[in-house]
Amino acid sequence: MEMRIIVAGVPGVGKTTIMEEVAKRANYRIVNYGTVMFNIAQSEGLVRHRDEMRKLPIEIQRRIQKEAAKKIGDMENIIVDTHLTIKTPAGYLPGLPVWVLDNIRPNLIVIIEAKPEEIKGRRERDETRKRDYESEREIKEHLEANRYAAFACSIYSGANVLILENNEGMVEKAVEKFMEALK
Ligand code: AP5
């Protein structure tokens, strides 16, 4: 069976770190949804940095999201590094509305999680990004929103949901569990 996997988690939880390790061991094409969207937005002169995308007018974010879904939908044997919800100034934007799910057709949705205090610390130490400040309470709310969204996507698409802990200093353990799920 062809596997089409979605990996999601709040910003700074460590999805990309885990996917970099998975890429060395798994025979999958790993696609970063944000990069596909960023390439479209940048080519239109809308943003200079990927962290500006979630501040664009919502209708523009939705249009670019749809274009990215079509491009990614044509790819095979993929792991898509993306978001269940994107925190915008106008509320949570769903990362996997029906037009994205219908294109990607996932059979597994993996949510990467960590404790709110761990996520807060990782964001503060990561100097490569322009991350918005969030309190531990706000991060907890975002983690919960992602779980609700994951199960809504699961019911719609039939994909399983796997919740994977990426605890402090335990990247290798999370990668091993991810590889186990691919079997
Ligand atoms: P995206 O590129 O996915 O940005 P992001 O959410 O900020 O995710 P990152 O990849 O930067 O963070 P991460 O969680 O992977 O953490 P990292 O591995 O870097 O998305 C960009 C934008 O695209 C979004 O904002 C949105 O606008 C748009 N977008 C994407 N998908 C969309 C969709 N479907 N619809 C609409 N818009 C969409 O790790 C962070 C730090 O933690 C690092 O310093 C790392 O070394 C450290 N770390 C990681 N794991 C551990 C550990 N176990 N212990 C200690 N430190 C750790």
mmCIF file of C-alpha atoms and ligand atoms in Angstrom:
data_model
loop_
_atom_site.group_PDB
_atom_site.id
_atom_site.type_symbol
_atom_site.label_atom_id
_atom_site.label_comp_id
_atom_site.label_asym_id
_atom_site.label_seq_id
_atom_site.Cartn_x
_atom_site.Cartn_y
_atom_site.Cartn_z
ATOM 1 C CA MET A 1 0.000 0.000 0.000
ATOM 2 C CA GLU A 2 1.263 3.474 -0.824
ATOM 3 C CA MET A 3 1.779 5.432 2.385
ATOM 4 C CA ARG A 4 0.910 9.118 2.488
ATOM 5 C CA ILE A 5 1.802 10.555 5.878
ATOM 6 C CA ILE A 6 1.143 13.923 7.481
ATOM 7 C CA VAL A 7 3.388 15.137 10.309
ATOM 8 C CA ALA A 8 2.206 18.119 12.307
ATOM 9 C CA GLY A 9 2.817 19.915 15.584
ATOM 10 C CA VAL A 10 2.961 23.409 17.037
ATOM 11 C CA PRO A 11 5.879 25.599 15.841
ATOM 12 C CA GLY A 12 9.116 24.743 17.593
ATOM 13 C CA VAL A 13 7.996 21.303 18.797
ATOM 14 C CA GLY A 14 10.739 19.727 16.669
ATOM 15 C CA LYS A 15 8.962 18.305 13.584
ATOM 16 C CA THR A 16 11.689 19.379 11.194
ATOM 17 C CA THR A 17 14.437 18.081 13.509
ATOM 18 C CA ILE A 18 12.737 14.659 13.609
ATOM 19 C CA MET A 19 12.067 14.655 9.852
ATOM 20 C CA GLU A 20 15.731 15.357 9.086
ATOM 21 C CA GLU A 21 16.633 12.112 10.906
ATOM 22 C CA VAL A 22 13.746 10.173 9.312
ATOM 23 C CA ALA A 23 14.929 11.323 5.864
ATOM 24 C CA LYS A 24 18.250 9.495 6.420
ATOM 25 C CA ARG A 25 16.489 6.197 7.228
ATOM 26 C CA ALA A 26 13.184 6.041 5.328
ATOM 27 C CA ASN A 27 12.488 5.665 1.644
ATOM 28 C CA TYR A 28 10.067 8.580 1.492
ATOM 29 C CA ARG A 29 10.051 11.988 -0.069
ATOM 30 C CA ILE A 30 9.757 14.503 2.768
ATOM 31 C CA VAL A 31 7.860 17.606 1.723
ATOM 32 C CA ASN A 32 7.679 20.730 3.873
ATOM 33 C CA TYR A 33 4.274 22.327 3.174
ATOM 34 C CA GLY A 34 5.495 25.698 4.473
ATOM 35 C CA THR A 35 8.365 25.646 1.950
ATOM 36 C CA VAL A 36 6.003 24.911 -0.954
ATOM 37 C CA MET A 37 3.762 27.793 0.195
ATOM 38 C CA PHE A 38 6.735 30.070 0.794
ATOM 39 C CA ASN A 39 8.066 29.484 -2.734
ATOM 40 C CA ILE A 40 4.687 30.494 -4.162
ATOM 41 C CA ALA A 41 4.309 33.537 -1.855
ATOM 42 C CA GLN A 42 7.884 34.696 -2.448
ATOM 43 C CA SER A 43 7.589 34.385 -6.240
ATOM 44 C CA GLU A 44 4.575 36.720 -6.042
ATOM 45 C CA GLY A 45 6.534 39.188 -3.887
ATOM 46 C CA LEU A 46 4.142 38.718 -0.922
ATOM 47 C CA VAL A 47 6.720 37.771 1.751
ATOM 48 C CA ARG A 48 10.464 37.808 2.377
ATOM 49 C CA HIS A 49 10.495 35.395 5.328
ATOM 50 C CA ARG A 50 8.440 32.230 6.001
ATOM 51 C CA ASP A 51 7.269 33.590 9.373
ATOM 52 C CA GLU A 52 5.457 36.409 7.516
ATOM 53 C CA MET A 53 3.057 33.977 5.829
ATOM 54 C CA ARG A 54 0.744 33.470 8.809
ATOM 55 C CA LYS A 55 0.286 37.275 8.948
ATOM 56 C CA LEU A 56 -0.940 37.559 5.324
ATOM 57 C CA PRO A 57 -4.668 38.270 4.759
ATOM 58 C CA ILE A 58 -6.553 35.011 5.381
ATOM 59 C CA GLU A 59 -7.942 34.781 1.834
ATOM 60 C CA ILE A 60 -4.397 34.976 0.431
ATOM 61 C CA GLN A 61 -3.202 32.282 2.859
ATOM 62 C CA ARG A 62 -6.111 30.050 1.732
ATOM 63 C CA ARG A 63 -5.360 30.598 -1.954
ATOM 64 C CA ILE A 64 -1.675 29.755 -1.532
ATOM 65 C CA GLN A 65 -2.607 26.787 0.676
ATOM 66 C CA LYS A 66 -4.835 25.447 -2.142
ATOM 67 C CA GLU A 67 -2.107 25.873 -4.757
ATOM 68 C CA ALA A 68 0.370 24.049 -2.521
ATOM 69 C CA ALA A 69 -2.146 21.216 -1.943
ATOM 70 C CA LYS A 70 -2.429 20.624 -5.699
ATOM 71 C CA LYS A 71 1.357 20.504 -6.146
ATOM 72 C CA ILE A 72 1.843 18.121 -3.194
ATOM 73 C CA GLY A 73 -1.146 15.963 -4.194
ATOM 74 C CA ASP A 74 0.674 14.983 -7.388
ATOM 75 C CA MET A 75 3.636 13.565 -5.434
ATOM 76 C CA GLU A 76 3.916 9.913 -4.379
ATOM 77 C CA ASN A 77 5.199 8.130 -1.252
ATOM 78 C CA ILE A 78 5.392 11.296 0.788
ATOM 79 C CA ILE A 79 5.724 12.510 4.336
ATOM 80 C CA VAL A 80 4.243 16.016 4.523
ATOM 81 C CA ASP A 81 5.637 18.264 7.289
ATOM 82 C CA THR A 82 2.806 20.708 7.969
ATOM 83 C CA HIS A 83 0.332 22.125 10.486
ATOM 84 C CA LEU A 84 -3.097 21.066 11.752
ATOM 85 C CA THR A 85 -3.783 24.669 12.761
ATOM 86 C CA ILE A 86 -1.929 27.915 12.057
ATOM 87 C CA LYS A 87 -2.230 30.622 14.684
ATOM 88 C CA THR A 88 -3.010 33.842 12.787
ATOM 89 C CA PRO A 89 -3.997 37.278 14.146
ATOM 90 C CA ALA A 90 -7.543 36.380 12.958
ATOM 91 C CA GLY A 91 -7.746 33.043 14.817
ATOM 92 C CA TYR A 92 -6.744 29.464 14.034
ATOM 93 C CA LEU A 93 -6.552 28.741 10.300
ATOM 94 C CA PRO A 94 -7.086 25.029 9.573
ATOM 95 C CA GLY A 95 -3.971 23.574 7.940
ATOM 96 C CA LEU A 96 -5.845 20.539 6.624
ATOM 97 C CA PRO A 97 -9.283 21.677 5.405
ATOM 98 C CA VAL A 98 -11.106 19.335 3.003
ATOM 99 C CA TRP A 99 -9.414 20.790 -0.117
ATOM 100 C CA VAL A 100 -6.019 19.933 1.359
ATOM 101 C CA LEU A 101 -7.060 16.486 2.627
ATOM 102 C CA ASP A 102 -8.708 15.612 -0.705
ATOM 103 C CA ASN A 103 -5.427 16.322 -2.499
ATOM 104 C CA ILE A 104 -3.054 14.726 -0.010
ATOM 105 C CA ARG A 105 -5.236 11.676 0.814
ATOM 106 C CA PRO A 106 -3.306 10.710 3.984
ATOM 107 C CA ASN A 107 -3.454 7.287 5.598
ATOM 108 C CA LEU A 108 -1.566 8.348 8.745
ATOM 109 C CA ILE A 109 -1.495 11.644 10.685
ATOM 110 C CA VAL A 110 1.350 11.985 13.199
ATOM 111 C CA ILE A 111 1.112 14.734 15.828
ATOM 112 C CA ILE A 112 4.450 15.607 17.419
ATOM 113 C CA GLU A 113 4.010 16.903 20.972
ATOM 114 C CA ALA A 114 6.141 18.032 23.915
ATOM 115 C CA LYS A 115 5.444 19.767 27.200
ATOM 116 C CA PRO A 116 4.465 23.473 26.854
ATOM 117 C CA GLU A 117 7.523 24.533 28.890
ATOM 118 C CA GLU A 118 9.823 22.488 26.610
ATOM 119 C CA ILE A 119 8.305 24.072 23.485
ATOM 120 C CA LYS A 120 8.608 27.559 24.974
ATOM 121 C CA GLY A 121 12.290 26.957 25.751
ATOM 122 C CA ARG A 122 13.031 25.604 22.239
ATOM 123 C CA ARG A 123 11.444 28.651 20.606
ATOM 124 C CA GLU A 124 13.471 30.988 22.801
ATOM 125 C CA ARG A 125 16.755 29.210 21.962
ATOM 126 C CA ASP A 126 16.070 28.935 18.202
ATOM 127 C CA GLU A 127 17.681 32.035 16.659
ATOM 128 C CA THR A 128 17.001 30.966 13.059
ATOM 129 C CA ARG A 129 13.318 31.945 13.204
ATOM 130 C CA LYS A 130 11.105 34.930 14.008
ATOM 131 C CA ARG A 131 8.756 33.148 16.380
ATOM 132 C CA ASP A 132 5.827 34.856 18.104
ATOM 133 C CA TYR A 133 5.948 34.915 21.901
ATOM 134 C CA GLU A 134 3.411 32.598 23.531
ATOM 135 C CA SER A 135 2.899 31.784 27.213
ATOM 136 C CA GLU A 136 2.774 28.139 28.354
ATOM 137 C CA ARG A 137 -1.026 28.489 28.690
ATOM 138 C CA GLU A 138 -1.299 29.660 25.064
ATOM 139 C CA ILE A 139 0.938 26.830 23.855
ATOM 140 C CA LYS A 140 -1.255 24.345 25.770
ATOM 141 C CA GLU A 141 -4.341 25.734 24.008
ATOM 142 C CA HIS A 142 -2.623 25.325 20.615
ATOM 143 C CA LEU A 143 -1.643 21.715 21.433
ATOM 144 C CA GLU A 144 -5.283 20.979 22.303
ATOM 145 C CA ALA A 145 -6.568 22.676 19.125
ATOM 146 C CA ASN A 146 -4.240 20.435 17.103
ATOM 147 C CA ARG A 147 -5.613 17.273 18.704
ATOM 148 C CA TYR A 148 -9.206 18.291 17.933
ATOM 149 C CA ALA A 149 -8.212 19.093 14.341
ATOM 150 C CA ALA A 150 -6.309 15.795 13.952
ATOM 151 C CA PHE A 151 -9.310 13.709 14.929
ATOM 152 C CA ALA A 152 -11.662 15.736 12.716
ATOM 153 C CA CYS A 153 -9.256 15.039 9.809
ATOM 154 C CA SER A 154 -9.093 11.385 10.819
ATOM 155 C CA ILE A 155 -12.886 10.984 10.739
ATOM 156 C CA TYR A 156 -13.079 12.718 7.340
ATOM 157 C CA SER A 157 -10.189 10.914 5.650
ATOM 158 C CA GLY A 158 -10.042 7.573 7.476
ATOM 159 C CA ALA A 159 -6.371 8.212 8.394
ATOM 160 C CA ASN A 160 -5.038 6.878 11.710
ATOM 161 C CA VAL A 161 -3.712 9.350 14.291
ATOM 162 C CA LEU A 162 -0.410 8.705 16.079
ATOM 163 C CA ILE A 163 0.604 11.000 18.964
ATOM 164 C CA LEU A 164 4.384 11.121 19.337
ATOM 165 C CA GLU A 165 6.244 12.714 22.254
ATOM 166 C CA ASN A 166 9.451 14.634 21.440
ATOM 167 C CA ASN A 167 10.668 15.159 24.983
ATOM 168 C CA GLU A 168 13.722 17.212 25.892
ATOM 169 C CA GLY A 169 16.927 15.668 24.516
ATOM 170 C CA MET A 170 14.980 12.597 23.270
ATOM 171 C CA VAL A 171 14.940 13.159 19.491
ATOM 172 C CA GLU A 172 16.349 9.663 18.835
ATOM 173 C CA LYS A 173 13.527 8.012 20.790
ATOM 174 C CA ALA A 174 10.894 9.971 18.816
ATOM 175 C CA VAL A 175 12.594 9.019 15.522
ATOM 176 C CA GLU A 176 12.612 5.324 16.491
ATOM 177 C CA LYS A 177 8.885 5.429 17.301
ATOM 178 C CA PHE A 178 8.195 7.175 14.008
ATOM 179 C CA MET A 179 10.156 4.522 12.081
ATOM 180 C CA GLU A 180 8.195 1.825 13.940
ATOM 181 C CA ALA A 181 4.918 3.364 12.704
ATOM 182 C CA LEU A 182 6.179 3.249 9.089
ATOM 183 C CA LYS A 183 6.390 -0.548 9.296
HETATM 184 P P1 AP5 B 1 6.941 25.539 9.092
HETATM 185 O O1 AP5 B 1 8.091 25.653 8.215
HETATM 186 O O2 AP5 B 1 6.408 24.170 9.355
HETATM 187 O O3 AP5 B 1 7.346 26.346 10.390
HETATM 188 P P2 AP5 B 1 7.213 26.053 11.910
HETATM 189 O O4 AP5 B 1 5.841 25.764 12.305
HETATM 190 O O5 AP5 B 1 7.794 27.195 12.638
HETATM 191 O O6 AP5 B 1 7.964 24.758 12.106
HETATM 192 P P3 AP5 B 1 9.468 24.613 12.228
HETATM 193 O O7 AP5 B 1 9.778 23.658 11.180
HETATM 194 O O8 AP5 B 1 10.270 25.833 12.266
HETATM 195 O O9 AP5 B 1 9.483 24.130 13.704
HETATM 196 P P4 AP5 B 1 9.565 22.652 14.145
HETATM 197 O O10 AP5 B 1 8.413 22.323 14.990
HETATM 198 O O11 AP5 B 1 9.795 21.786 12.988
HETATM 199 O O12 AP5 B 1 10.802 22.747 15.117
HETATM 200 P P5 AP5 B 1 12.326 22.526 14.769
HETATM 201 O O13 AP5 B 1 12.596 21.155 14.321
HETATM 202 O O14 AP5 B 1 12.817 23.672 13.955
HETATM 203 O O15 AP5 B 1 5.727 26.402 8.530
HETATM 204 C C1 AP5 B 1 5.946 27.741 8.126
HETATM 205 C C2 AP5 B 1 4.655 28.400 7.778
HETATM 206 O O16 AP5 B 1 4.044 27.746 6.646
HETATM 207 C C3 AP5 B 1 3.581 28.369 8.845
HETATM 208 O O17 AP5 B 1 3.767 29.347 9.835
HETATM 209 C C4 AP5 B 1 2.337 28.646 7.972
HETATM 210 O O18 AP5 B 1 2.239 30.011 7.699
HETATM 211 C C5 AP5 B 1 2.650 27.898 6.684
HETATM 212 N N1 AP5 B 1 1.991 26.588 6.570
HETATM 213 C C6 AP5 B 1 2.577 25.360 6.715
HETATM 214 N N2 AP5 B 1 1.662 24.394 6.497
HETATM 215 C C7 AP5 B 1 0.475 25.016 6.203
HETATM 216 C C8 AP5 B 1 -0.845 24.564 5.853
HETATM 217 N N3 AP5 B 1 -1.157 23.262 5.761
HETATM 218 N N4 AP5 B 1 -1.817 25.494 5.624
HETATM 219 C C9 AP5 B 1 -1.527 26.806 5.704
HETATM 220 N N5 AP5 B 1 -0.321 27.298 6.014
HETATM 221 C C10 AP5 B 1 0.683 26.407 6.257
HETATM 222 O O19 AP5 B 1 12.900 22.610 16.262
HETATM 223 C C11 AP5 B 1 12.883 23.824 16.983
HETATM 224 C C12 AP5 B 1 14.074 23.878 17.945
HETATM 225 O O20 AP5 B 1 13.938 22.856 18.948
HETATM 226 C C13 AP5 B 1 15.429 23.631 17.263
HETATM 227 O O21 AP5 B 1 16.354 24.544 17.784
HETATM 228 C C14 AP5 B 1 15.778 22.180 17.674
HETATM 229 O O22 AP5 B 1 17.170 21.977 17.754
HETATM 230 C C15 AP5 B 1 15.118 22.055 19.033
HETATM 231 N N6 AP5 B 1 14.696 20.693 19.387
HETATM 232 C C16 AP5 B 1 13.918 19.870 18.626
HETATM 233 N N7 AP5 B 1 13.666 18.715 19.276
HETATM 234 C C17 AP5 B 1 14.295 18.803 20.495
HETATM 235 C C18 AP5 B 1 14.396 17.934 21.641
HETATM 236 N N8 AP5 B 1 13.838 16.714 21.691
HETATM 237 N N9 AP5 B 1 15.104 18.369 22.713
HETATM 238 C C19 AP5 B 1 15.697 19.580 22.706
HETATM 239 N N10 AP5 B 1 15.658 20.449 21.667
HETATM 240 C C20 AP5 B 1 14.940 20.075 20.562
#
